Short mmCIF file of C-alpha atoms and ligand atoms in Angstrom, two decimals:
data_model
loop_
_atom_site.label_atom_id
_atom_site.label_comp_id
_atom_site.label_asym_id
_atom_site.label_seq_id
_atom_site.Cartn_x
_atom_site.Cartn_y
_atom_site.Cartn_z
CA MET A 9 -9.74 -302.02 -4.29
CA SER A 10 -11.52 -298.79 -3.46
CA VAL A 11 -15.31 -298.51 -3.41
CA SER A 12 -17.32 -295.60 -4.85
CA VAL A 13 -20.87 -295.23 -3.59
CA VAL A 14 -23.57 -294.01 -5.97
CA ILE A 15 -26.95 -293.13 -4.48
CA LEU A 16 -29.86 -292.90 -6.93
CA ALA A 17 -32.22 -290.17 -5.87
CA ALA A 18 -33.60 -288.52 -8.98
CA GLY A 19 -37.15 -289.86 -8.90
CA GLN A 20 -39.80 -287.35 -7.90
CA GLY A 21 -41.99 -289.68 -5.87
CA LYS A 22 -45.41 -288.94 -7.40
CA ARG A 23 -47.18 -291.26 -4.99
CA MET A 24 -46.18 -289.11 -2.03
CA HIS A 25 -48.57 -286.42 -3.34
CA SER A 26 -46.32 -283.74 -1.97
CA ASP A 27 -44.61 -280.46 -2.83
CA LEU A 28 -41.51 -281.87 -1.18
CA PRO A 29 -39.25 -284.22 -3.16
CA LYS A 30 -39.62 -287.73 -1.76
CA ILE A 31 -36.06 -288.03 -0.45
CA LEU A 32 -36.57 -284.95 1.74
CA HIS A 33 -39.46 -286.57 3.58
CA ARG A 34 -38.33 -287.44 7.06
CA LEU A 35 -37.79 -290.73 8.86
CA ALA A 36 -37.07 -290.23 12.57
CA ASP A 37 -36.99 -286.50 11.77
CA LYS A 38 -34.11 -286.87 9.29
CA PRO A 39 -34.49 -286.73 5.49
CA LEU A 40 -34.58 -290.16 3.85
CA LEU A 41 -31.54 -289.36 1.74
CA GLU A 42 -29.54 -288.29 4.80
CA HIS A 43 -30.03 -291.75 6.35
CA VAL A 44 -28.55 -293.36 3.24
CA VAL A 45 -25.68 -290.86 3.03
CA ASN A 46 -24.83 -291.45 6.69
CA THR A 47 -24.80 -295.22 6.18
CA ALA A 48 -22.64 -294.79 3.06
CA SER A 49 -20.24 -292.57 5.01
CA SER A 50 -19.99 -295.17 7.77
CA LEU A 51 -18.39 -297.53 5.22
CA GLN A 52 -15.38 -295.20 5.19
CA THR A 53 -14.82 -295.40 1.48
CA ALA A 54 -12.08 -293.15 0.14
CA ASP A 55 -14.41 -290.76 -1.65
CA ALA A 56 -17.62 -289.02 -0.61
CA PRO A 57 -20.76 -290.69 -2.00
CA ILE A 58 -22.15 -289.52 -5.34
CA VAL A 59 -25.82 -288.54 -5.28
CA ILE A 60 -27.77 -288.58 -8.54
CA PHE A 61 -30.47 -285.95 -8.16
CA GLY A 62 -33.18 -284.74 -10.47
CA HIS A 63 -36.60 -283.52 -9.51
CA GLU A 64 -36.53 -280.21 -7.60
CA GLY A 65 -32.76 -280.58 -7.40
CA GLY A 66 -32.18 -277.08 -6.06
CA GLN A 67 -34.46 -277.73 -3.12
CA VAL A 68 -32.68 -281.00 -2.32
CA GLN A 69 -29.18 -279.52 -2.50
CA HIS A 70 -30.24 -276.55 -0.40
CA ALA A 71 -31.88 -278.69 2.28
CA LEU A 72 -28.94 -281.09 2.43
CA ALA A 73 -26.08 -278.65 1.86
CA HIS A 74 -24.41 -279.90 5.06
CA LEU A 75 -23.83 -283.39 3.62
CA ASN A 76 -20.43 -284.30 2.25
CA VAL A 77 -21.45 -285.70 -1.14
CA HIS A 78 -20.82 -285.12 -4.83
CA TRP A 79 -24.06 -283.93 -6.43
CA VAL A 80 -24.58 -285.15 -9.99
CA PRO A 81 -27.71 -284.09 -11.89
CA GLN A 82 -29.81 -286.38 -14.04
CA THR A 83 -31.88 -283.94 -16.07
CA GLU A 84 -34.10 -286.52 -17.77
CA LEU A 85 -35.24 -289.58 -15.85
CA LEU A 86 -34.54 -292.30 -18.36
CA GLY A 87 -34.11 -295.20 -15.94
CA THR A 88 -31.77 -296.61 -13.32
CA GLY A 89 -29.09 -297.53 -15.87
CA HIS A 90 -29.11 -294.01 -17.27
CA ALA A 91 -28.91 -292.64 -13.72
CA VAL A 92 -25.73 -294.59 -12.89
CA LEU A 93 -24.24 -293.60 -16.26
CA GLN A 94 -24.27 -289.95 -15.09
CA ALA A 95 -21.90 -290.82 -12.23
CA LEU A 96 -19.32 -292.71 -14.29
CA PRO A 97 -17.10 -289.70 -15.20
CA LEU A 98 -16.42 -289.24 -11.47
CA ILE A 99 -15.52 -292.85 -10.84
CA ASP A 100 -12.04 -294.39 -11.04
CA LYS A 101 -12.06 -297.33 -13.46
CA ASN A 102 -10.22 -299.52 -10.94
CA SER A 103 -12.77 -299.11 -8.20
CA ARG A 104 -15.93 -301.02 -7.35
CA VAL A 105 -19.26 -299.23 -7.38
CA LEU A 106 -21.82 -299.73 -4.62
CA ILE A 107 -25.31 -298.68 -5.73
CA LEU A 108 -27.79 -297.48 -3.13
CA TYR A 109 -31.13 -295.63 -3.23
CA GLY A 110 -32.20 -292.38 -1.59
CA ASP A 111 -35.58 -293.88 -0.78
CA VAL A 112 -34.30 -297.11 0.82
CA PRO A 113 -33.23 -295.69 4.19
CA LEU A 114 -32.95 -298.74 6.45
CA ILE A 115 -30.10 -300.48 4.66
CA SER A 116 -27.51 -301.26 7.33
CA THR A 117 -23.77 -300.78 7.46
CA ALA A 118 -23.38 -304.43 8.51
CA THR A 119 -25.21 -305.78 5.45
CA LEU A 120 -23.23 -303.56 3.09
CA LYS A 121 -19.95 -304.56 4.73
CA ASN A 122 -20.99 -308.16 4.29
CA LEU A 123 -21.62 -307.56 0.61
CA MET A 124 -18.24 -305.84 0.22
CA ASP A 125 -16.38 -308.54 2.15
CA THR A 126 -17.93 -311.56 0.45
CA THR A 127 -18.08 -310.43 -3.19
CA PRO A 128 -14.92 -311.47 -5.07
CA LYS A 129 -13.08 -308.47 -6.57
CA ASP A 130 -13.98 -309.17 -10.20
CA ALA A 131 -17.51 -310.41 -9.51
CA ILE A 132 -20.85 -308.64 -9.19
CA GLY A 133 -22.44 -308.70 -5.76
CA ILE A 134 -26.19 -308.35 -5.43
CA LEU A 135 -28.56 -308.22 -2.47
CA THR A 136 -31.65 -310.30 -3.03
CA ALA A 137 -34.46 -311.43 -0.76
CA GLU A 138 -37.15 -314.09 -0.68
CA VAL A 139 -40.40 -312.30 0.08
CA PRO A 140 -43.95 -313.59 0.39
CA ASN A 141 -45.30 -310.75 -1.77
CA PRO A 142 -42.84 -309.91 -4.55
CA HIS A 143 -45.29 -307.61 -6.37
CA GLY A 144 -43.62 -304.59 -7.97
CA PHE A 145 -40.05 -305.84 -7.67
CA GLY A 146 -37.71 -307.16 -10.32
CA ARG A 147 -37.45 -310.98 -10.11
CA ILE A 148 -34.19 -312.90 -9.98
CA ILE A 149 -33.98 -315.49 -12.75
CA ARG A 150 -31.69 -318.46 -12.06
CA ASP A 151 -30.63 -321.20 -14.45
CA ASN A 152 -30.65 -324.93 -13.69
CA GLN A 153 -27.28 -324.64 -11.94
CA ASN A 154 -28.97 -322.09 -9.67
CA THR A 155 -26.71 -319.28 -10.90
CA ILE A 156 -28.31 -315.92 -11.61
CA SER A 157 -28.83 -315.42 -15.33
CA SER A 158 -30.88 -312.20 -15.44
CA ILE A 159 -33.30 -309.90 -13.68
CA ILE A 160 -36.72 -309.35 -15.13
CA GLU A 161 -38.87 -306.37 -14.18
CA GLU A 162 -42.43 -307.03 -13.04
CA LYS A 163 -43.84 -305.16 -16.04
CA ASP A 164 -41.79 -307.26 -18.47
CA ALA A 165 -42.26 -310.58 -16.67
CA SER A 166 -44.34 -313.53 -17.87
CA ALA A 167 -47.09 -314.91 -15.62
CA GLU A 168 -44.75 -317.75 -14.70
CA GLN A 169 -41.85 -315.42 -13.84
CA ARG A 170 -44.14 -313.33 -11.66
CA LEU A 171 -44.58 -316.36 -9.39
CA LEU A 172 -40.88 -316.21 -8.46
CA LYS A 173 -40.39 -315.03 -4.88
CA GLU A 174 -36.75 -314.02 -5.03
CA ILE A 175 -36.61 -310.27 -5.65
CA ASN A 176 -33.95 -307.79 -6.65
CA SER A 177 -33.23 -305.25 -3.90
CA GLY A 178 -31.56 -302.99 -6.47
CA ILE A 179 -28.41 -302.84 -4.31
CA TYR A 180 -25.29 -304.07 -6.06
CA LEU A 181 -21.52 -303.95 -5.91
CA ILE A 182 -20.09 -303.83 -9.44
CA PRO A 183 -16.57 -303.34 -10.81
CA ALA A 184 -16.47 -299.87 -12.40
CA GLN A 185 -14.84 -301.27 -15.51
CA LEU A 186 -17.92 -303.38 -16.25
CA LEU A 187 -20.25 -300.40 -15.81
CA LYS A 188 -18.06 -298.30 -18.11
CA LYS A 189 -18.24 -301.07 -20.70
CA TRP A 190 -21.95 -301.97 -20.50
CA LEU A 191 -23.92 -298.87 -19.45
CA PRO A 192 -23.36 -296.84 -22.65
CA LEU A 193 -24.70 -299.82 -24.63
CA LEU A 194 -28.00 -300.30 -22.72
CA GLN A 195 -31.19 -300.41 -24.78
CA ASN A 196 -34.64 -299.24 -23.69
CA ASN A 197 -36.77 -301.72 -25.62
CA ASN A 198 -38.85 -302.74 -22.60
CA ALA A 199 -42.32 -302.10 -21.16
CA GLN A 200 -41.27 -298.82 -19.50
CA LYS A 201 -39.00 -297.54 -22.30
CA GLU A 202 -36.27 -297.09 -19.68
CA TYR A 203 -32.56 -297.88 -19.58
CA TYR A 204 -32.61 -300.61 -16.92
CA LEU A 205 -29.53 -301.07 -14.74
CA THR A 206 -30.80 -304.61 -14.18
CA ASP A 207 -30.01 -305.52 -17.80
CA ILE A 208 -26.29 -305.68 -16.99
CA ILE A 209 -26.92 -308.89 -15.06
CA ALA A 210 -27.75 -310.70 -18.30
CA ASN A 211 -24.53 -309.24 -19.80
CA ALA A 212 -22.55 -310.58 -16.87
CA ALA A 213 -24.08 -314.04 -17.23
CA LYS A 214 -23.27 -314.03 -20.96
CA GLU A 215 -19.66 -312.98 -20.37
CA ASN A 216 -19.16 -315.47 -17.54
CA ILE A 217 -18.64 -312.79 -14.90
CA SER A 218 -19.55 -314.41 -11.63
CA ILE A 219 -22.59 -313.09 -9.78
CA HIS A 220 -22.57 -313.39 -6.05
CA SER A 221 -25.90 -312.99 -4.25
CA LEU A 222 -26.45 -312.28 -0.61
CA GLN A 223 -29.46 -311.69 1.64
CA PRO A 224 -29.58 -308.65 3.94
CA LEU A 225 -29.27 -309.33 7.67
CA MET A 226 -32.88 -308.21 8.13
CA HIS A 227 -35.37 -308.33 5.29
CA GLU A 228 -36.78 -304.87 6.22
CA GLU A 229 -33.50 -303.27 5.22
CA ILE A 230 -34.31 -303.26 1.54
CA LEU A 231 -37.80 -301.79 1.81
CA GLY A 232 -38.32 -298.56 -0.10
CA VAL A 233 -40.59 -295.58 0.42
CA ASN A 234 -43.03 -294.89 -2.38
CA ASP A 235 -45.96 -293.40 -0.47
CA ARG A 236 -46.75 -292.10 3.00
CA VAL A 237 -48.11 -295.45 4.14
CA GLN A 238 -44.73 -297.04 3.46
CA LEU A 239 -43.00 -294.08 5.10
CA ALA A 240 -45.00 -294.69 8.28
CA THR A 241 -44.30 -298.43 8.08
CA LEU A 242 -40.55 -297.79 7.86
CA GLU A 243 -40.73 -295.27 10.70
CA ARG A 244 -42.24 -297.97 12.94
CA ILE A 245 -39.59 -300.51 11.89
CA TYR A 246 -36.85 -297.97 12.63
CA GLN A 247 -38.36 -297.10 16.02
CA LYS A 248 -38.70 -300.76 16.95
CA GLN A 249 -34.98 -301.22 16.17
CA GLN A 250 -34.06 -298.25 18.38
CA ALA A 251 -36.24 -299.51 21.24
CA GLU A 252 -34.74 -303.00 21.05
CA LYS A 253 -31.21 -301.59 21.05
CA LEU A 254 -31.99 -299.63 24.24
CA MET A 255 -33.51 -302.63 25.99
CA ARG A 256 -30.57 -304.85 25.03
CA ASN A 257 -28.28 -302.24 26.62
CA GLY A 258 -30.13 -302.40 29.93
CA VAL A 259 -32.83 -299.75 29.63
CA THR A 260 -36.36 -300.65 30.73
CA LEU A 261 -39.09 -299.44 28.40
CA TYR A 262 -42.62 -299.76 29.75
CA ASP A 263 -43.84 -300.11 26.16
CA PRO A 264 -41.26 -300.32 23.37
CA SER A 265 -43.92 -299.35 20.82
CA ARG A 266 -44.53 -296.04 22.57
CA ILE A 267 -41.21 -294.24 22.55
CA ASP A 268 -39.68 -292.31 19.66
CA VAL A 269 -36.00 -291.71 19.03
CA ARG A 270 -35.36 -288.97 16.49
CA GLY A 271 -31.64 -288.38 16.61
CA GLU A 272 -28.66 -289.68 18.55
CA LEU A 273 -29.50 -291.22 21.89
CA MET A 274 -27.37 -292.85 24.57
CA ILE A 275 -28.92 -294.17 27.78
CA GLU A 276 -27.02 -296.04 30.44
CA GLN A 277 -28.30 -299.10 32.22
CA ASP A 278 -31.13 -299.34 34.74
CA THR A 279 -32.82 -296.22 33.50
CA THR A 280 -36.55 -296.62 33.07
CA VAL A 281 -38.60 -294.92 30.40
CA ASP A 282 -42.37 -294.65 30.64
CA ILE A 283 -44.70 -294.34 27.64
CA ASN A 284 -44.86 -291.61 24.96
CA VAL A 285 -41.40 -290.22 25.58
CA ILE A 286 -39.79 -288.46 22.59
CA PHE A 287 -36.02 -288.09 22.36
CA SER A 288 -34.66 -285.81 19.64
CA GLY A 289 -31.41 -284.15 18.65
CA HIS A 290 -28.48 -285.42 20.72
CA CYS A 291 -29.47 -286.85 24.10
CA LYS A 292 -27.23 -288.50 26.64
CA ILE A 293 -28.79 -289.95 29.75
CA GLY A 294 -27.09 -291.62 32.68
CA HIS A 295 -27.94 -294.68 34.74
CA HIS A 296 -30.74 -295.25 37.24
CA CYS A 297 -32.86 -292.39 35.93
CA THR A 298 -36.62 -292.54 35.66
CA ILE A 299 -38.34 -290.73 32.84
CA GLY A 300 -42.08 -290.35 33.26
CA PRO A 301 -44.82 -290.50 30.66
CA ASN A 302 -45.19 -287.86 27.91
CA VAL A 303 -41.78 -286.33 28.47
CA THR A 304 -40.05 -284.58 25.55
CA LEU A 305 -36.26 -284.40 25.59
CA HIS A 306 -34.25 -282.51 22.96
CA ASN A 307 -30.46 -281.99 23.07
CA VAL A 308 -30.05 -282.79 26.76
CA ILE A 309 -27.29 -284.21 28.91
CA ILE A 310 -28.69 -285.88 31.99
CA GLY A 311 -26.67 -287.39 34.83
CA ASN A 312 -27.45 -290.39 37.03
CA TYR A 313 -30.38 -290.99 39.40
CA VAL A 314 -32.36 -288.16 37.83
CA GLU A 315 -36.13 -288.26 37.99
CA ILE A 316 -38.12 -286.52 35.29
CA LYS A 317 -41.82 -286.66 36.00
CA ALA A 318 -44.75 -286.70 33.60
CA ASN A 319 -45.31 -284.10 30.89
CA SER A 320 -42.03 -282.24 31.27
CA VAL A 321 -40.32 -280.64 28.27
CA LEU A 322 -36.52 -280.24 28.34
CA ASP A 323 -34.55 -278.61 25.55
CA GLY A 324 -30.86 -277.74 25.45
CA ALA A 325 -30.24 -278.40 29.15
CA GLU A 326 -27.64 -280.08 31.32
CA ILE A 327 -29.01 -281.85 34.36
CA SER A 328 -26.70 -283.24 37.05
CA ASP A 329 -27.17 -286.30 39.26
CA HIS A 330 -30.13 -286.70 41.63
CA CYS A 331 -32.21 -283.84 40.23
CA VAL A 332 -35.99 -284.12 40.38
CA ILE A 333 -37.93 -282.38 37.63
CA GLY A 334 -41.64 -281.96 36.94
CA PRO A 335 -44.37 -282.91 36.51
CA PHE A 336 -45.16 -280.22 33.93
CA ALA A 337 -41.77 -278.48 34.01
CA ARG A 338 -40.29 -276.68 31.03
CA ILE A 339 -36.52 -276.34 30.84
CA ARG A 340 -35.20 -274.31 27.94
CA PRO A 341 -31.80 -273.90 26.26
CA GLY A 342 -28.79 -272.73 28.24
CA THR A 343 -29.99 -274.16 31.54
CA GLU A 344 -27.73 -276.09 33.89
CA LEU A 345 -29.00 -277.72 37.04
CA ALA A 346 -26.37 -278.78 39.60
CA THR A 347 -26.83 -281.96 41.63
CA ASN A 348 -29.91 -282.42 43.75
CA THR A 349 -31.85 -279.53 42.29
CA HIS A 350 -35.64 -279.75 42.41
CA VAL A 351 -37.79 -278.13 39.76
CA GLY A 352 -41.50 -278.62 40.21
CA ASN A 353 -44.74 -278.13 38.36
CA PHE A 354 -45.39 -275.20 36.04
CA VAL A 355 -41.86 -273.92 36.35
CA GLU A 356 -40.11 -272.52 33.28
CA ILE A 357 -36.34 -272.06 33.35
CA LYS A 358 -34.33 -270.50 30.53
CA ASN A 359 -30.61 -269.78 30.16
CA SER A 360 -29.94 -270.10 33.88
CA ILE A 361 -27.47 -271.83 36.18
CA ILE A 362 -29.06 -273.32 39.27
CA GLY A 363 -26.77 -274.38 42.13
CA GLN A 364 -26.68 -277.60 44.05
CA GLY A 365 -29.69 -278.48 46.19
CA SER A 366 -31.74 -275.44 45.20
CA LYS A 367 -35.50 -275.74 44.88
CA ILE A 368 -37.90 -274.05 42.50
CA ASN A 369 -40.96 -276.09 43.13
CA HIS A 370 -44.04 -274.26 41.91
CA LEU A 371 -45.26 -271.86 39.22
CA SER A 372 -42.16 -269.79 38.46
CA TYR A 373 -40.34 -268.22 35.56
CA ILE A 374 -36.57 -268.12 35.95
CA GLY A 375 -34.74 -266.60 32.98
CA ASP A 376 -31.14 -265.40 32.51
CA SER A 377 -30.29 -266.12 36.14
CA ASP A 378 -27.38 -267.35 38.22
CA ILE A 379 -28.73 -269.01 41.31
CA GLY A 380 -26.43 -270.33 44.03
CA LYS A 381 -26.71 -273.47 46.10
CA HIS A 382 -29.47 -274.35 48.57
CA VAL A 383 -31.63 -271.46 47.44
CA ASN A 384 -35.37 -271.72 47.89
CA ILE A 385 -37.46 -269.96 45.28
CA GLY A 386 -41.03 -269.57 46.50
CA ALA A 387 -44.11 -270.29 44.42
CA GLY A 388 -44.94 -267.75 41.77
CA THR A 389 -41.53 -266.08 41.66
CA ILE A 390 -40.78 -264.34 38.38
CA THR A 391 -37.49 -262.98 37.11
CA CYS A 392 -38.38 -259.93 35.00
CA ASN A 393 -35.45 -260.39 32.64
CA TYR A 394 -36.71 -258.37 29.68
CA ASP A 395 -37.20 -254.62 29.69
CA GLY A 396 -38.87 -254.67 26.31
CA VAL A 397 -35.57 -254.19 24.48
CA ASN A 398 -32.75 -256.01 26.27
CA LYS A 399 -32.36 -259.06 28.49
CA HIS A 400 -30.75 -258.69 31.93
CA ARG A 401 -29.45 -261.17 34.49
CA THR A 402 -30.63 -261.95 37.98
CA VAL A 403 -28.04 -263.17 40.48
CA ILE A 404 -29.07 -264.93 43.68
CA GLY A 405 -26.49 -265.94 46.31
CA ASP A 406 -26.23 -269.25 48.17
CA TYR A 407 -28.81 -270.01 50.87
CA ALA A 408 -31.11 -267.16 49.84
CA PHE A 409 -34.84 -267.54 50.40
CA ILE A 410 -37.15 -265.83 47.94
CA GLY A 411 -40.69 -265.48 49.28
CA SER A 412 -43.64 -266.47 47.14
CA ASP A 413 -44.94 -264.18 44.42
CA THR A 414 -41.78 -262.13 44.21
CA GLN A 415 -40.80 -260.26 41.07
CA LEU A 416 -37.07 -259.78 40.62
CA VAL A 417 -36.61 -256.93 38.14
CA ALA A 418 -33.26 -257.55 36.43
CA PRO A 419 -30.50 -256.58 36.48
CA VAL A 420 -30.64 -257.27 40.18
CA SER A 421 -28.72 -259.31 42.70
CA ILE A 422 -29.73 -260.94 45.97
CA GLY A 423 -27.01 -261.50 48.55
CA THR A 424 -25.98 -264.74 50.22
CA GLY A 425 -28.42 -265.85 52.86
CA ALA A 426 -30.81 -262.99 52.06
CA THR A 427 -34.53 -263.40 52.64
CA ILE A 428 -37.06 -261.67 50.41
CA GLY A 429 -40.52 -261.15 51.86
CA ALA A 430 -43.39 -262.67 49.93
CA GLY A 431 -45.09 -260.46 47.37
CA SER A 432 -42.11 -258.13 46.89
CA THR A 433 -41.19 -256.38 43.70
CA ILE A 434 -37.40 -256.16 43.97
CA THR A 435 -35.82 -253.48 41.79
CA ARG A 436 -32.57 -252.85 43.72
CA ASN A 437 -29.92 -255.23 45.03
CA ALA A 438 -30.80 -256.95 48.31
CA PRO A 439 -28.01 -257.32 50.92
CA ALA A 440 -26.81 -260.63 52.34
CA ASP A 441 -28.38 -262.10 55.46
CA GLN A 442 -31.12 -259.44 55.81
CA LEU A 443 -34.85 -259.51 55.22
CA THR A 444 -35.73 -257.31 52.27
CA ILE A 445 -39.36 -256.65 51.75
CA CYS A 446 -41.09 -254.32 49.36
CA ARG A 447 -44.86 -254.06 49.67
CA SER A 448 -47.36 -251.64 51.15
CA GLN A 449 -48.41 -252.09 54.75
CA GLN A 450 -51.45 -254.20 55.44
CA ARG A 451 -54.41 -252.24 56.77
CA SER A 452 -58.05 -252.99 57.56
CA ILE A 453 -60.92 -250.58 57.01
CA GLU A 454 -63.60 -250.65 59.66
CA ASN A 455 -67.24 -250.26 58.61
CA TRP A 456 -66.42 -251.06 55.00
CA GLN A 457 -69.38 -252.54 53.15
CA ARG A 458 -69.54 -254.82 50.20
CA PRO A 459 -71.31 -253.25 47.19
CA LYS A 460 -74.95 -254.24 46.84
CA LYS A 461 -76.56 -255.60 43.66
CA LYS A 462 -78.42 -252.81 41.81
CA GLU A 463 -82.22 -253.06 41.65
CA ILE A 464 -83.58 -252.72 38.11
C1 UD1 B 15 -35.82 -301.05 -9.37
C2 UD1 B 15 -35.21 -302.27 -10.10
C3 UD1 B 15 -35.94 -303.51 -9.61
C4 UD1 B 15 -35.86 -303.65 -8.11
C5 UD1 B 15 -36.36 -302.37 -7.44
C6 UD1 B 15 -36.08 -302.41 -5.97
C7 UD1 B 15 -34.49 -301.43 -12.24
C8 UD1 B 15 -34.79 -301.37 -13.68
N1 UD1 B 15 -35.36 -302.09 -11.48
O1 UD1 B 15 -37.16 -301.00 -9.82
O2 UD1 B 15 -35.39 -304.66 -10.21
O3 UD1 B 15 -36.60 -304.76 -7.66
O4 UD1 B 15 -35.70 -301.21 -7.99
O5 UD1 B 15 -36.73 -301.36 -5.33
O6 UD1 B 15 -33.47 -300.93 -11.84
N2 UD1 B 15 -34.04 -293.41 -10.28
C9 UD1 B 15 -33.25 -292.39 -10.73
N3 UD1 B 15 -33.25 -292.06 -12.05
C10 UD1 B 15 -34.02 -292.71 -12.94
C11 UD1 B 15 -34.83 -293.77 -12.49
C12 UD1 B 15 -34.82 -294.10 -11.15
O7 UD1 B 15 -32.54 -291.75 -9.94
O8 UD1 B 15 -33.97 -292.33 -14.12
C13 UD1 B 15 -34.04 -293.76 -8.87
C14 UD1 B 15 -35.40 -293.50 -8.23
O9 UD1 B 15 -35.40 -292.24 -7.61
C15 UD1 B 15 -35.54 -294.61 -7.21
C16 UD1 B 15 -34.66 -295.72 -7.76
O10 UD1 B 15 -33.82 -295.14 -8.72
O11 UD1 B 15 -34.98 -294.23 -5.98
C17 UD1 B 15 -35.44 -296.88 -8.33
O12 UD1 B 15 -36.15 -296.44 -9.46
P1 UD1 B 15 -37.54 -297.01 -9.85
O13 UD1 B 15 -37.92 -296.47 -11.16
O14 UD1 B 15 -38.49 -296.82 -8.73
O15 UD1 B 15 -37.20 -298.54 -10.02
P2 UD1 B 15 -38.14 -299.73 -9.62
O16 UD1 B 15 -39.22 -299.83 -10.62
O17 UD1 B 15 -38.53 -299.66 -8.21
CA1 CA B 16 -39.12 -298.12 -6.68
#
């Protein structure tokens, strides 16, 4: 029996106090709704998930245009039952409907698979949880056989019902046929004047449809975001999960509460990560690396035995085995470092290929360059890659030695084994194996006097 996923996401999220619709607020730098869509997609249901959107719909669709979903508008927010009703025309009557929420981002694939696997085909499956503070949630009402007979919303509950600790997560798996039968008949004679999806549970109990309840694998999975305090709470829960996954796979974290993973991250075993490291985009890191404190890594591929020292920023780079980088290095997109390359403090490298064993250890800017192997770039070397209009490349052959404080005005090429004298401004190609030097002769002026301070 196929499963159709419906994600409710039409609420505006007033308590966020924001111009941005709630579901576009970001958890681990990804919109809340995108987390839920990705989890739904991981279930590999036949059809793309249906998203019920409302408030600022254009903004949501525009921001999430890359997602493979069916967008269904709910123009008036008349309640969760009314929201699901909007999706019904798109749903095959022989399927089962899994209901999720755009603002409940931590729900896991494993819990949802559990729900799908354990709920009998003609039954209703529901995720519930026992929580110490059930305030704000719908309560699960059970009869004396302990079967679920209804769900009562907090605002409609009696004082006695409010003491119940078993809450409704709002996540259900329901045969489409039952939704098609019951949803059009929902009434809104309740405290909020809304069409409650929860009312179908009482229908099911009345018609002897069996209701199967299940707890999520982790109770945090069903937490929702209503304000920025909850958003920050969920961010910390998410980050703790990422940190624990890394440690279980053999990565040492000096403090699991002080790293942030905002994207896809793979790290192999025996790599050590110091505090305040931020990984974002897609990062792949090998084994036996050490990553120092306050390092920022975005879209990088890093080999094995690489050392990245404190306060370095790497973006869009490929780093081979045994490289040593930083402290305070900045490596920008399009950079590839071959094995054993050393990049030291206050060095910026952009869109450049650096050969094996080359060293750029101090205070340099290397942009749009092809540098061979075992090249030594002296302190303060600058590639002048931009003429104010176009970018040009600098090519440096193997074993070259570039003296300190050299400017290489591109396009220019330095031959294999060439030496450039310190302080040169190189505007023409330098031949292999020779010393090229370009600076005025040193002279000393006898009898020269320092200026004297004027008397006033
Ligand atoms: C709902 C459940 C409650 C459960 C809780 C779990 C109902 C009646 N109550 O209550 O039992 O404990 O979730 O968090 O279902 N939405 C729409 N269109 C609407 C109304 C809501 O898309 O017309 C979306 C909202 O954006 C939100 C979600 O549905 O993501 C839940 O709606 P909300 O009104 O917040 O329901 P709760 O009061 O939290
Ligand atoms: Ca809610």
